[in-house]
Amino acid sequence: MTQLQDVISDLAAEGEELDRMVEGLDADGWALPTPAPGWTIRHQIAHLTFIFRLAELAASDPETFGALAARAGKDFDGAVNAALADYLDDPPEKLLARWRA
């Protein structure tokens, strides 16, 4: 196996493990705090979902990704909060489906 294949395999395994950890959570479970100050499990899954979407965009449409990254560079925290807002109001089952997609 190549180093890239190893990385992709490890990333997929970690994603599957995370999925197993959150799949049975009820709404209260999704609101539990994580080690990141002020972030819940919902925040973490929303963040990871968005980051994987960004990675997909970077690979499939580098120009659009570059423009998005340039805008985010002006107000990084604001860009992160705006991105999370697109996910945080989802009910757990929808957010989990978006994560899996």
Coordinates of N, CA, C and O in Angstrom, one line a residue:
M1 N 0.8 -1.2 0.0 CA 0.0 0.0 0.0 C 0.9 1.2 0.0 O 1.9 1.3 0.6
T2 N 0.4 2.3 -0.7 CA 1.2 3.5 -0.7 C 0.9 4.3 0.6 O -0.1 4.1 1.3
Q3 N 1.7 5.3 0.8 CA 1.5 6.2 2.0 C 0.1 6.9 1.9 O -0.6 7.0 2.9
L4 N -0.3 7.3 0.7 CA -1.5 8.0 0.5 C -2.7 7.0 0.8 O -3.6 7.4 1.5
Q5 N -2.6 5.8 0.4 CA -3.6 4.8 0.7 C -3.7 4.6 2.2 O -4.8 4.4 2.7
D6 N -2.6 4.5 2.8 CA -2.5 4.3 4.3 C -3.3 5.5 5.0 O -4.1 5.2 5.9
V7 N -3.0 6.7 4.6 CA -3.7 7.9 5.2 C -5.2 7.8 4.9 O -6.0 8.0 5.9
I8 N -5.6 7.5 3.7 CA -7.0 7.5 3.4 C -7.7 6.3 4.2 O -8.8 6.5 4.7
S9 N -7.0 5.2 4.3 CA -7.6 4.1 5.0 C -7.7 4.4 6.5 O -8.7 4.1 7.1
D10 N -6.7 5.1 7.1 CA -6.8 5.5 8.5 C -7.9 6.5 8.7 O -8.6 6.5 9.7
L11 N -8.0 7.5 7.8 CA -9.0 8.5 7.9 C -10.4 7.9 7.9 O -11.3 8.2 8.7
A12 N -10.6 6.9 7.0 CA -11.9 6.3 6.8 C -12.2 5.5 8.1 O -13.3 5.5 8.6
A13 N -11.2 4.8 8.7 CA -11.4 4.0 9.9 C -11.8 5.0 11.1 O -12.7 4.6 11.9
E14 N -11.1 6.1 11.2 CA -11.4 7.0 12.2 C -12.8 7.6 12.1 O -13.5 7.8 13.1
G15 N -13.2 7.9 10.8 CA -14.6 8.4 10.6 C -15.6 7.4 11.0 O -16.6 7.7 11.6
E16 N -15.3 6.1 10.7 CA -16.3 5.0 11.0 C -16.4 4.9 12.5 O -17.5 4.7 13.1
E17 N -15.2 5.0 13.2 CA -15.3 4.9 14.7 C -16.1 6.1 15.3 O -16.9 5.9 16.2
L18 N -15.8 7.3 14.8 CA -16.6 8.5 15.3 C -18.1 8.3 15.0 O -18.9 8.5 15.9
D19 N -18.4 7.8 13.8 CA -19.8 7.5 13.5 C -20.4 6.6 14.5 O -21.6 6.8 15.0
R20 N -19.8 5.5 14.9 CA -20.3 4.6 15.9 C -20.5 5.2 17.2 O -21.4 4.9 18.0
M21 N -19.6 6.2 17.6 CA -19.7 6.8 18.9 C -20.9 7.7 19.0 O -21.5 7.9 20.0
V22 N -21.4 8.3 17.8 CA -22.5 9.3 17.9 C -23.8 8.8 17.4 O -24.8 9.4 17.7
E23 N -23.8 7.6 16.7 CA -25.0 7.2 16.0 C -26.2 6.9 17.0 O -27.3 7.1 16.6
G24 N -25.9 6.5 18.2 CA -27.0 6.2 19.1 C -27.3 7.3 20.1 O -28.2 7.1 21.0
L25 N -26.7 8.5 19.9 CA -27.0 9.6 20.9 C -28.4 10.2 20.6 O -28.8 10.3 19.5
D26 N -29.0 10.5 21.7 CA -30.3 11.3 21.6 C -29.9 12.8 21.6 O -28.8 13.1 21.6
A27 N -31.0 13.6 21.5 CA -30.7 15.0 21.4 C -29.9 15.6 22.5 O -29.0 16.4 22.3
D28 N -30.1 15.1 23.7 CA -29.3 15.5 24.9 C -27.9 15.1 24.7 O -27.0 15.9 25.1
G29 N -27.6 14.0 24.2 CA -26.3 13.5 23.9 C -25.5 14.4 23.0 O -24.3 14.7 23.2
W30 N -26.2 14.9 21.9 CA -25.6 15.7 21.0 C -25.2 17.1 21.6 O -24.4 17.8 21.1
A31 N -25.8 17.4 22.7 CA -25.5 18.7 23.4 C -24.5 18.6 24.5 O -24.1 19.6 25.1
L32 N -23.9 17.4 24.6 CA -22.8 17.2 25.6 C -21.6 18.0 25.3 O -21.2 18.1 24.1
P33 N -20.9 18.6 26.3 CA -19.7 19.3 26.0 C -18.5 18.4 25.5 O -18.5 17.2 25.8
T34 N -17.6 19.0 24.8 CA -16.4 18.3 24.4 C -15.2 19.1 25.0 O -15.4 20.2 25.6
P35 N -14.0 18.6 24.8 CA -12.8 19.3 25.4 C -12.6 20.7 24.8 O -12.0 21.5 25.4
A36 N -13.2 20.9 23.6 CA -13.1 22.3 23.0 C -14.0 23.2 23.7 O -15.2 23.0 23.7
P37 N -13.5 24.2 24.3 CA -14.3 25.1 25.1 C -15.5 25.7 24.3 O -15.4 26.2 23.2
G38 N -16.7 25.5 24.9 CA -17.9 26.0 24.3 C -18.5 25.2 23.2 O -19.5 25.5 22.6
W39 N -17.8 24.1 22.8 CA -18.3 23.2 21.7 C -18.9 22.0 22.3 O -18.3 21.3 23.1
T40 N -20.0 21.6 21.7 CA -20.7 20.3 22.0 C -20.4 19.3 20.9 O -19.7 19.6 19.9
I41 N -20.9 18.1 21.1 CA -20.7 17.1 20.1 C -21.3 17.5 18.8 O -20.7 17.3 17.7
R42 N -22.4 18.2 18.9 CA -23.0 18.8 17.6 C -22.1 19.7 16.9 O -21.9 19.6 15.7
H43 N -21.4 20.6 17.6 CA -20.4 21.5 17.0 C -19.3 20.7 16.4 O -18.9 21.1 15.2
Q44 N -18.8 19.7 17.0 CA -17.7 18.9 16.5 C -18.1 18.2 15.2 O -17.3 18.2 14.2
I45 N -19.2 17.6 15.2 CA -19.7 16.9 14.0 C -20.0 17.9 12.9 O -19.6 17.6 11.7
A46 N -20.6 19.0 13.2 CA -20.8 20.0 12.2 C -19.5 20.5 11.6 O -19.4 20.7 10.4
H47 N -18.5 20.8 12.5 CA -17.2 21.2 12.0 C -16.5 20.2 11.1 O -16.1 20.6 10.0
L48 N -16.5 19.0 11.5 CA -15.9 17.9 10.7 C -16.6 17.8 9.3 O -16.0 17.6 8.3
T49 N -18.0 17.9 9.4 CA -18.7 17.8 8.1 C -18.4 18.9 7.2 O -18.1 18.7 6.0
F50 N -18.3 20.1 7.7 CA -17.9 21.2 6.9 C -16.5 21.1 6.4 O -16.2 21.4 5.2
I51 N -15.6 20.7 7.2 CA -14.2 20.5 6.8 C -14.0 19.5 5.6 O -13.3 19.7 4.7
F52 N -14.8 18.4 5.7 CA -14.7 17.4 4.6 C -15.3 18.0 3.4 O -14.8 17.7 2.3
R53 N -16.3 18.8 3.5 CA -16.9 19.5 2.3 C -15.9 20.4 1.7 O -15.8 20.5 0.5
L54 N -15.1 21.1 2.6 CA -14.1 22.0 2.1 C -13.0 21.2 1.3 O -12.5 21.7 0.3
A55 N -12.6 20.1 1.9 CA -11.6 19.3 1.2 C -12.1 18.8 -0.1 O -11.3 18.8 -1.1
E56 N -13.3 18.4 -0.2 CA -13.9 18.0 -1.5 C -13.9 19.2 -2.5 O -13.5 19.0 -3.7
L57 N -14.3 20.4 -2.0 CA -14.2 21.5 -2.9 C -12.8 21.9 -3.3 O -12.6 22.2 -4.5
A58 N -11.9 21.8 -2.5 CA -10.5 22.0 -2.8 C -10.0 21.1 -3.9 O -9.2 21.5 -4.8
A59 N -10.4 19.8 -3.9 CA -10.0 18.9 -4.9 C -10.8 19.0 -6.2 O -10.2 18.8 -7.3
S60 N -12.0 19.4 -6.1 CA -12.9 19.4 -7.3 C -13.0 20.8 -8.0 O -13.2 20.9 -9.2
D61 N -12.8 21.8 -7.2 CA -12.9 23.2 -7.7 C -12.0 24.1 -7.0 O -12.4 25.0 -6.2
P62 N -10.7 24.0 -7.3 CA -9.7 24.8 -6.6 C -9.9 26.3 -6.7 O -9.6 27.0 -5.7
E63 N -10.4 26.8 -7.8 CA -10.7 28.3 -7.9 C -11.7 28.8 -6.9 O -11.5 29.7 -6.2
T64 N -12.8 28.1 -6.8 CA -13.9 28.4 -5.8 C -13.3 28.3 -4.4 O -13.6 29.1 -3.6
F65 N -12.6 27.2 -4.2 CA -12.0 27.0 -2.9 C -11.1 28.1 -2.5 O -11.1 28.7 -1.4
G66 N -10.2 28.5 -3.4 CA -9.3 29.6 -3.2 C -10.0 30.9 -2.9 O -9.6 31.7 -2.0
A67 N -11.1 31.2 -3.6 CA -11.9 32.4 -3.3 C -12.5 32.4 -1.9 O -12.5 33.3 -1.1
L68 N -13.0 31.2 -1.6 CA -13.6 31.0 -0.2 C -12.6 31.2 0.9 O -12.8 31.8 1.9
A69 N -11.4 30.6 0.7 CA -10.3 30.7 1.6 C -9.9 32.1 1.8 O -9.6 32.6 2.9
A70 N -9.8 32.9 0.7 CA -9.4 34.3 0.8 C -10.4 35.1 1.6 O -10.0 35.9 2.4
R71 N -11.7 34.8 1.4 CA -12.7 35.6 2.2 C -12.6 35.2 3.7 O -12.7 36.0 4.5
A72 N -12.4 33.9 3.9 CA -12.3 33.4 5.3 C -11.1 34.0 6.0 O -11.1 34.2 7.2
G73 N -10.0 34.3 5.3 CA -8.8 34.8 5.8 C -9.0 36.2 6.4 O -8.2 36.6 7.3
K74 N -10.0 36.9 6.0 CA -10.2 38.2 6.5 C -10.9 38.2 7.9 O -10.7 39.1 8.7
D75 N -11.6 37.1 8.2 CA -12.3 37.0 9.5 C -12.5 35.5 9.7 O -13.6 35.0 9.5
F76 N -11.4 34.8 10.1 CA -11.4 33.4 10.2 C -12.5 32.9 11.2 O -13.3 32.0 10.9
D77 N -12.6 33.5 12.4 CA -13.6 33.0 13.4 C -15.0 33.3 12.8 O -15.9 32.4 13.0
G78 N -15.2 34.4 12.2 CA -16.5 34.7 11.6 C -16.9 33.7 10.5 O -18.0 33.3 10.4
A79 N -15.9 33.3 9.7 CA -16.1 32.3 8.7 C -16.5 31.0 9.3 O -17.4 30.3 8.8
V80 N -15.8 30.6 10.3 CA -16.1 29.3 11.0 C -17.5 29.3 11.5 O -18.2 28.4 11.4
N81 N -17.8 30.4 12.2 CA -19.1 30.5 12.8 C -20.2 30.5 11.8 O -21.3 29.9 12.0
A82 N -20.0 31.2 10.7 CA -21.0 31.2 9.6 C -21.2 29.8 9.0 O -22.3 29.4 8.7
A83 N -20.0 29.1 8.8 CA -20.1 27.7 8.3 C -20.9 26.8 9.2 O -21.7 26.0 8.8
L84 N -20.6 26.9 10.5 CA -21.2 26.0 11.5 C -22.7 26.3 11.5 O -23.5 25.4 11.8
A85 N -23.1 27.6 11.3 CA -24.5 27.9 11.4 C -25.4 27.1 10.4 O -26.5 26.9 10.6
D86 N -24.7 26.8 9.3 CA -25.5 26.0 8.3 C -25.8 24.6 8.7 O -26.5 23.8 8.1
Y87 N -25.2 24.1 9.8 CA -25.3 22.8 10.3 C -25.9 22.7 11.7 O -26.6 21.7 12.0
L88 N -25.7 23.6 12.5 CA -26.1 23.5 14.0 C -27.6 23.4 14.2 O -28.0 22.9 15.2
D89 N -28.4 24.0 13.3 CA -29.8 23.9 13.6 C -30.4 22.6 13.1 O -31.6 22.3 13.3
D90 N -29.6 21.8 12.4 CA -30.1 20.5 11.9 C -30.5 19.6 13.1 O -29.7 19.6 14.1
P91 N -31.5 18.8 13.0 CA -31.8 17.8 14.1 C -30.7 16.7 14.0 O -30.0 16.6 12.9
P92 N -30.4 16.0 15.1 CA -29.3 15.1 15.1 C -29.3 14.1 13.9 O -28.2 13.9 13.3
E93 N -30.4 13.6 13.5 CA -30.5 12.6 12.4 C -30.1 13.2 11.1 O -29.4 12.6 10.3
K94 N -30.4 14.5 10.9 CA -30.0 15.1 9.6 C -28.6 15.5 9.6 O -27.9 15.3 8.6
L95 N -28.0 15.9 10.8 CA -26.6 16.2 10.9 C -25.8 15.0 10.7 O -24.8 15.0 10.0
L96 N -26.3 13.9 11.3 CA -25.6 12.6 11.1 C -25.6 12.2 9.7 O -24.6 11.7 9.2
A97 N -26.7 12.3 9.0 CA -26.8 12.0 7.6 C -25.8 12.9 6.8 O -25.2 12.4 5.8
R98 N -25.7 14.1 7.1 CA -24.8 15.0 6.4 C -23.4 14.6 6.6 O -22.5 14.6 5.7
W99 N -23.0 14.2 7.9 CA -21.7 13.7 8.2 C -21.4 12.5 7.4 O -20.3 12.4 6.8
R100 N -22.3 11.6 7.3 CA -22.1 10.3 6.6 C -21.9 10.6 5.1 O -21.2 9.8 4.4
A101 N -22.6 11.5 4.6 CA -22.5 11.8 3.1 C -21.2 12.4 2.8 O -20.6 12.1 1.7

